[in-house]
Each structure stands twice: as structure tokens, then as C-alpha cells.
Amino acid sequence: MKNFKFRIYDNNYNVRIISHEDNIIDLEVNGTAYSVKLSNEVKTTKTPTLVRSASKRPSEPLKVSPSSSNSKIIAPIPGTVLSVDVKVGDEIKIGDRLLVLEAMKMENNIASEKAGTITAIHVKPGQQVLQNDVMIELAQ
């Protein structure tokens, strides 16, 4: 089948592989026949393993200062705005749903963390937003 020449510790070896079936190899080393059984078959994976590196800048949670009179609702993650549930001038209270953001095929309800009046809306349904984009502004 195949012939090989090896040199190990100044010794020359002529190896000829006679047959290879499953995990049994019949070979001849310097004219002497051997039957070798392989312990485990080495299998290579056909699908590569993808490794994602850690984000350079970790996401920052929305921090609302209770003493400030204006607040900005920012996108916690990149996604698509599915619906805006408020309009400019609406009075909202804590826990009211402001909009729905789709990210990674999941719908995320963005709710108000404080009460106030909507002063500006910077997004519309179908719009793509990036992390930390300002979506809505409100005043107390």
C-alpha cells in the first residue's frame, strides 16, 4: 500500500503498510510482519467551533437620578422597535410600558422607572436602535 522510511535514534526503519481495515493495520517493518490494533479512532469535527470574544465595553444599566427633572430612556441592547405605546405629552407612572423592543428574536417591554411626562420620542416602529441610543425623554 504505502512505504515509509523512519530514522529513530540513528536506526533506520523501512515500514510498508500492507492493509488497513477499521482499526487493524497490517504492516511490515524491515521485513518483519506486524498486525497493529489502533486503540481509538481519531475523528475530526467538520463543524468549526466559534468563539465570541467578550465585549470591549460592558452594557451599562439605566440609572435614573431621583433628583433630576429630566430622564432619558436608552436602549439596553441593540434591536428593532416593534411598537411605541406612548406619545408626547402623555403622563406616565412607574411601571408603565413605554415601548416594545425586539432583540435576538425576543420581545422586551421597556417600562418607565419613574413617573413623569413624555417630552420627546426619538424612535418609531420598525426603526433599528443600537445599545445606549436615546429612545424617549421624559420630565417630572
PDB file of C-alpha atoms in Angstrom:
ATOM      1  CA  MET A   1       0.000   0.000   0.000  1.00  0.00           C
ATOM      2  CA  LYS A   2       2.430   2.727   1.223  1.00  0.00           C
ATOM      3  CA  ASN A   3       6.111   2.739   2.075  1.00  0.00           C
ATOM      4  CA  PHE A   4       7.768   4.929   4.708  1.00  0.00           C
ATOM      5  CA  LYS A   5      11.328   5.418   5.935  1.00  0.00           C
ATOM      6  CA  PHE A   6      11.940   6.380   9.563  1.00  0.00           C
ATOM      7  CA  ARG A   7      15.123   7.236  11.419  1.00  0.00           C
ATOM      8  CA  ILE A   8      14.805   6.844  15.196  1.00  0.00           C
ATOM      9  CA  TYR A   9      17.904   7.163  17.448  1.00  0.00           C
ATOM     10  CA  ASP A  10      20.257   6.588  14.485  1.00  0.00           C
ATOM     11  CA  ASN A  11      18.354   3.428  13.478  1.00  0.00           C
ATOM     12  CA  ASN A  12      16.731   3.198  10.038  1.00  0.00           C
ATOM     13  CA  TYR A  13      13.329   1.570   9.629  1.00  0.00           C
ATOM     14  CA  ASN A  14      11.578   0.723   6.355  1.00  0.00           C
ATOM     15  CA  VAL A  15       7.850   0.443   7.003  1.00  0.00           C
ATOM     16  CA  ARG A  16       5.348  -0.834   4.463  1.00  0.00           C
ATOM     17  CA  ILE A  17       1.626  -0.680   5.210  1.00  0.00           C
ATOM     18  CA  ILE A  18       0.000  -3.766   3.736  1.00  0.00           C
ATOM     19  CA  SER A  19      -3.657  -3.231   4.688  1.00  0.00           C
ATOM     20  CA  HIS A  20      -5.819  -1.009   6.829  1.00  0.00           C
ATOM     21  CA  GLU A  21      -9.337  -2.110   7.805  1.00  0.00           C
ATOM     22  CA  ASP A  22     -11.324  -0.454  10.596  1.00  0.00           C
ATOM     23  CA  ASN A  23      -8.834  -0.181  13.466  1.00  0.00           C
ATOM     24  CA  ILE A  24      -6.472  -3.031  12.365  1.00  0.00           C
ATOM     25  CA  ILE A  25      -3.334  -2.228  10.352  1.00  0.00           C
ATOM     26  CA  ASP A  26      -1.131  -4.957   8.851  1.00  0.00           C
ATOM     27  CA  LEU A  27       2.361  -3.642   8.271  1.00  0.00           C
ATOM     28  CA  GLU A  28       5.920  -4.791   7.675  1.00  0.00           C
ATOM     29  CA  VAL A  29       8.904  -3.212   9.469  1.00  0.00           C
ATOM     30  CA  ASN A  30      12.324  -4.105   7.969  1.00  0.00           C
ATOM     31  CA  GLY A  31      10.817  -7.299   6.552  1.00  0.00           C
ATOM     32  CA  THR A  32       9.024  -8.430   9.746  1.00  0.00           C
ATOM     33  CA  ALA A  33       5.189  -8.527   9.619  1.00  0.00           C
ATOM     34  CA  TYR A  34       3.096  -6.959  12.371  1.00  0.00           C
ATOM     35  CA  SER A  35      -0.609  -6.564  12.986  1.00  0.00           C
ATOM     36  CA  VAL A  36      -1.376  -3.372  14.908  1.00  0.00           C
ATOM     37  CA  LYS A  37      -4.674  -2.557  16.548  1.00  0.00           C
ATOM     38  CA  LEU A  38      -5.467   1.132  16.983  1.00  0.00           C
ATOM     39  CA  SER A  39      -6.984   1.899  20.377  1.00  0.00           C
ATOM     40  CA  ASN A  40      -9.209   4.829  19.388  1.00  0.00           C
ATOM     41  CA  GLU A  41     -10.132   6.207  16.019  1.00  0.00           C
ATOM     42  CA  VAL A  42      -9.342   9.894  15.772  1.00  0.00           C
ATOM     43  CA  LYS A  43     -12.312  11.793  14.429  1.00  0.00           C
ATOM     44  CA  THR A  44     -12.116  15.330  13.187  1.00  0.00           C
ATOM     45  CA  THR A  45     -15.079  17.627  13.561  1.00  0.00           C
ATOM     46  CA  LYS A  46     -16.455  19.088  10.383  1.00  0.00           C
ATOM     47  CA  THR A  47     -18.204  21.998  12.069  1.00  0.00           C
ATOM     48  CA  PRO A  48     -15.853  24.700  13.329  1.00  0.00           C
ATOM     49  CA  THR A  49     -16.261  25.941  16.866  1.00  0.00           C
ATOM     50  CA  LEU A  50     -16.928  29.651  17.008  1.00  0.00           C
ATOM     51  CA  VAL A  51     -15.665  31.604  19.975  1.00  0.00           C
ATOM     52  CA  ARG A  52     -17.042  35.056  20.681  1.00  0.00           C
ATOM     53  CA  SER A  53     -14.747  37.468  22.444  1.00  0.00           C
ATOM     54  CA  ALA A  54     -16.012  39.444  25.400  1.00  0.00           C
ATOM     55  CA  SER A  55     -17.480  42.849  24.745  1.00  0.00           C
ATOM     56  CA  LYS A  56     -14.945  45.674  24.968  1.00  0.00           C
ATOM     57  CA  ARG A  57     -17.446  47.828  26.841  1.00  0.00           C
ATOM     58  CA  PRO A  58     -19.965  46.163  29.140  1.00  0.00           C
ATOM     59  CA  SER A  59     -23.546  47.337  28.984  1.00  0.00           C
ATOM     60  CA  GLU A  60     -24.490  49.999  31.475  1.00  0.00           C
ATOM     61  CA  PRO A  61     -27.778  49.649  33.311  1.00  0.00           C
ATOM     62  CA  LEU A  62     -30.247  52.505  33.135  1.00  0.00           C
ATOM     63  CA  LYS A  63     -29.558  54.762  36.087  1.00  0.00           C
ATOM     64  CA  VAL A  64     -32.212  57.280  36.994  1.00  0.00           C
ATOM     65  CA  SER A  65     -31.312  60.058  39.373  1.00  0.00           C
ATOM     66  CA  PRO A  66     -34.353  60.815  41.526  1.00  0.00           C
ATOM     67  CA  SER A  67     -33.239  64.429  41.909  1.00  0.00           C
ATOM     68  CA  SER A  68     -33.047  65.189  38.165  1.00  0.00           C
ATOM     69  CA  SER A  69     -36.100  66.637  36.445  1.00  0.00           C
ATOM     70  CA  ASN A  70     -35.338  65.090  33.011  1.00  0.00           C
ATOM     71  CA  SER A  71     -34.731  61.429  32.212  1.00  0.00           C
ATOM     72  CA  LYS A  72     -33.705  59.637  29.056  1.00  0.00           C
ATOM     73  CA  ILE A  73     -34.854  56.126  28.261  1.00  0.00           C
ATOM     74  CA  ILE A  74     -31.981  54.423  26.433  1.00  0.00           C
ATOM     75  CA  ALA A  75     -31.841  51.139  24.537  1.00  0.00           C
ATOM     76  CA  PRO A  76     -30.413  48.460  26.862  1.00  0.00           C
ATOM     77  CA  ILE A  77     -29.452  46.278  23.864  1.00  0.00           C
ATOM     78  CA  PRO A  78     -29.451  46.651  20.069  1.00  0.00           C
ATOM     79  CA  GLY A  79     -32.743  45.745  18.433  1.00  0.00           C
ATOM     80  CA  THR A  80     -35.808  46.810  16.462  1.00  0.00           C
ATOM     81  CA  VAL A  81     -38.619  48.920  17.896  1.00  0.00           C
ATOM     82  CA  LEU A  82     -41.856  46.933  17.470  1.00  0.00           C
ATOM     83  CA  SER A  83     -44.261  49.447  18.995  1.00  0.00           C
ATOM     84  CA  VAL A  84     -44.275  52.775  20.806  1.00  0.00           C
ATOM     85  CA  ASP A  85     -47.047  52.788  23.415  1.00  0.00           C
ATOM     86  CA  VAL A  86     -46.883  56.479  24.417  1.00  0.00           C
ATOM     87  CA  LYS A  87     -46.975  59.871  22.693  1.00  0.00           C
ATOM     88  CA  VAL A  88     -45.557  63.287  23.529  1.00  0.00           C
ATOM     89  CA  GLY A  89     -47.481  64.865  26.408  1.00  0.00           C
ATOM     90  CA  ASP A  90     -48.640  61.568  27.974  1.00  0.00           C
ATOM     91  CA  GLU A  91     -48.494  61.343  31.766  1.00  0.00           C
ATOM     92  CA  ILE A  92     -46.886  58.085  32.846  1.00  0.00           C
ATOM     93  CA  LYS A  93     -46.305  56.406  36.171  1.00  0.00           C
ATOM     94  CA  ILE A  94     -43.730  53.899  37.365  1.00  0.00           C
ATOM     95  CA  GLY A  95     -44.056  50.568  35.576  1.00  0.00           C
ATOM     96  CA  ASP A  96     -45.985  51.846  32.544  1.00  0.00           C
ATOM     97  CA  ARG A  97     -44.895  50.196  29.296  1.00  0.00           C
ATOM     98  CA  LEU A  98     -43.287  52.765  27.003  1.00  0.00           C
ATOM     99  CA  LEU A  99     -42.340  50.618  24.026  1.00  0.00           C
ATOM    100  CA  VAL A 100     -41.538  47.084  22.876  1.00  0.00           C
ATOM    101  CA  LEU A 101     -38.020  46.334  21.636  1.00  0.00           C
ATOM    102  CA  GLU A 102     -37.274  43.139  19.713  1.00  0.00           C
ATOM    103  CA  ALA A 103     -33.759  41.831  20.265  1.00  0.00           C
ATOM    104  CA  MET A 104     -32.443  38.352  19.436  1.00  0.00           C
ATOM    105  CA  LYS A 105     -35.974  37.271  18.409  1.00  0.00           C
ATOM    106  CA  MET A 106     -37.387  38.154  21.827  1.00  0.00           C
ATOM    107  CA  GLU A 107     -39.799  40.936  22.658  1.00  0.00           C
ATOM    108  CA  ASN A 108     -38.625  43.147  25.525  1.00  0.00           C
ATOM    109  CA  ASN A 109     -41.061  45.507  27.246  1.00  0.00           C
ATOM    110  CA  ILE A 110     -39.348  48.770  28.139  1.00  0.00           C
ATOM    111  CA  ALA A 111     -41.102  50.219  31.181  1.00  0.00           C
ATOM    112  CA  SER A 112     -40.764  53.521  32.987  1.00  0.00           C
ATOM    113  CA  GLU A 113     -38.738  53.577  36.183  1.00  0.00           C
ATOM    114  CA  LYS A 114     -40.205  56.881  37.320  1.00  0.00           C
ATOM    115  CA  ALA A 115     -43.319  58.962  36.828  1.00  0.00           C
ATOM    116  CA  GLY A 116     -43.393  61.993  34.539  1.00  0.00           C
ATOM    117  CA  THR A 117     -44.493  63.484  31.229  1.00  0.00           C
ATOM    118  CA  ILE A 118     -43.190  62.376  27.841  1.00  0.00           C
ATOM    119  CA  THR A 119     -41.291  65.315  26.306  1.00  0.00           C
ATOM    120  CA  ALA A 120     -39.753  63.662  23.214  1.00  0.00           C
ATOM    121  CA  ILE A 121     -39.881  60.374  21.302  1.00  0.00           C
ATOM    122  CA  HIS A 122     -36.823  59.665  19.129  1.00  0.00           C
ATOM    123  CA  VAL A 123     -37.897  56.290  17.687  1.00  0.00           C
ATOM    124  CA  LYS A 124     -40.743  54.881  15.620  1.00  0.00           C
ATOM    125  CA  PRO A 125     -41.953  51.314  14.987  1.00  0.00           C
ATOM    126  CA  GLY A 126     -39.634  49.367  12.660  1.00  0.00           C
ATOM    127  CA  GLN A 127     -36.601  51.506  13.496  1.00  0.00           C
ATOM    128  CA  GLN A 128     -33.319  49.806  14.407  1.00  0.00           C
ATOM    129  CA  VAL A 129     -31.582  51.073  17.552  1.00  0.00           C
ATOM    130  CA  LEU A 130     -28.128  50.458  18.940  1.00  0.00           C
ATOM    131  CA  GLN A 131     -27.227  49.930  22.571  1.00  0.00           C
ATOM    132  CA  ASN A 132     -27.345  53.223  24.543  1.00  0.00           C
ATOM    133  CA  ASP A 133     -29.354  55.093  21.850  1.00  0.00           C
ATOM    134  CA  VAL A 134     -31.785  57.588  23.413  1.00  0.00           C
ATOM    135  CA  MET A 135     -35.334  56.436  22.633  1.00  0.00           C
ATOM    136  CA  ILE A 136     -37.620  58.547  24.837  1.00  0.00           C
ATOM    137  CA  GLU A 137     -37.188  61.624  27.039  1.00  0.00           C
ATOM    138  CA  LEU A 138     -39.433  62.450  29.972  1.00  0.00           C
ATOM    139  CA  ALA A 139     -39.691  65.214  32.559  1.00  0.00           C
ATOM    140  CA  GLN A 140     -41.035  65.095  36.096  1.00  0.00           C
TER     141      GLN A 140
END
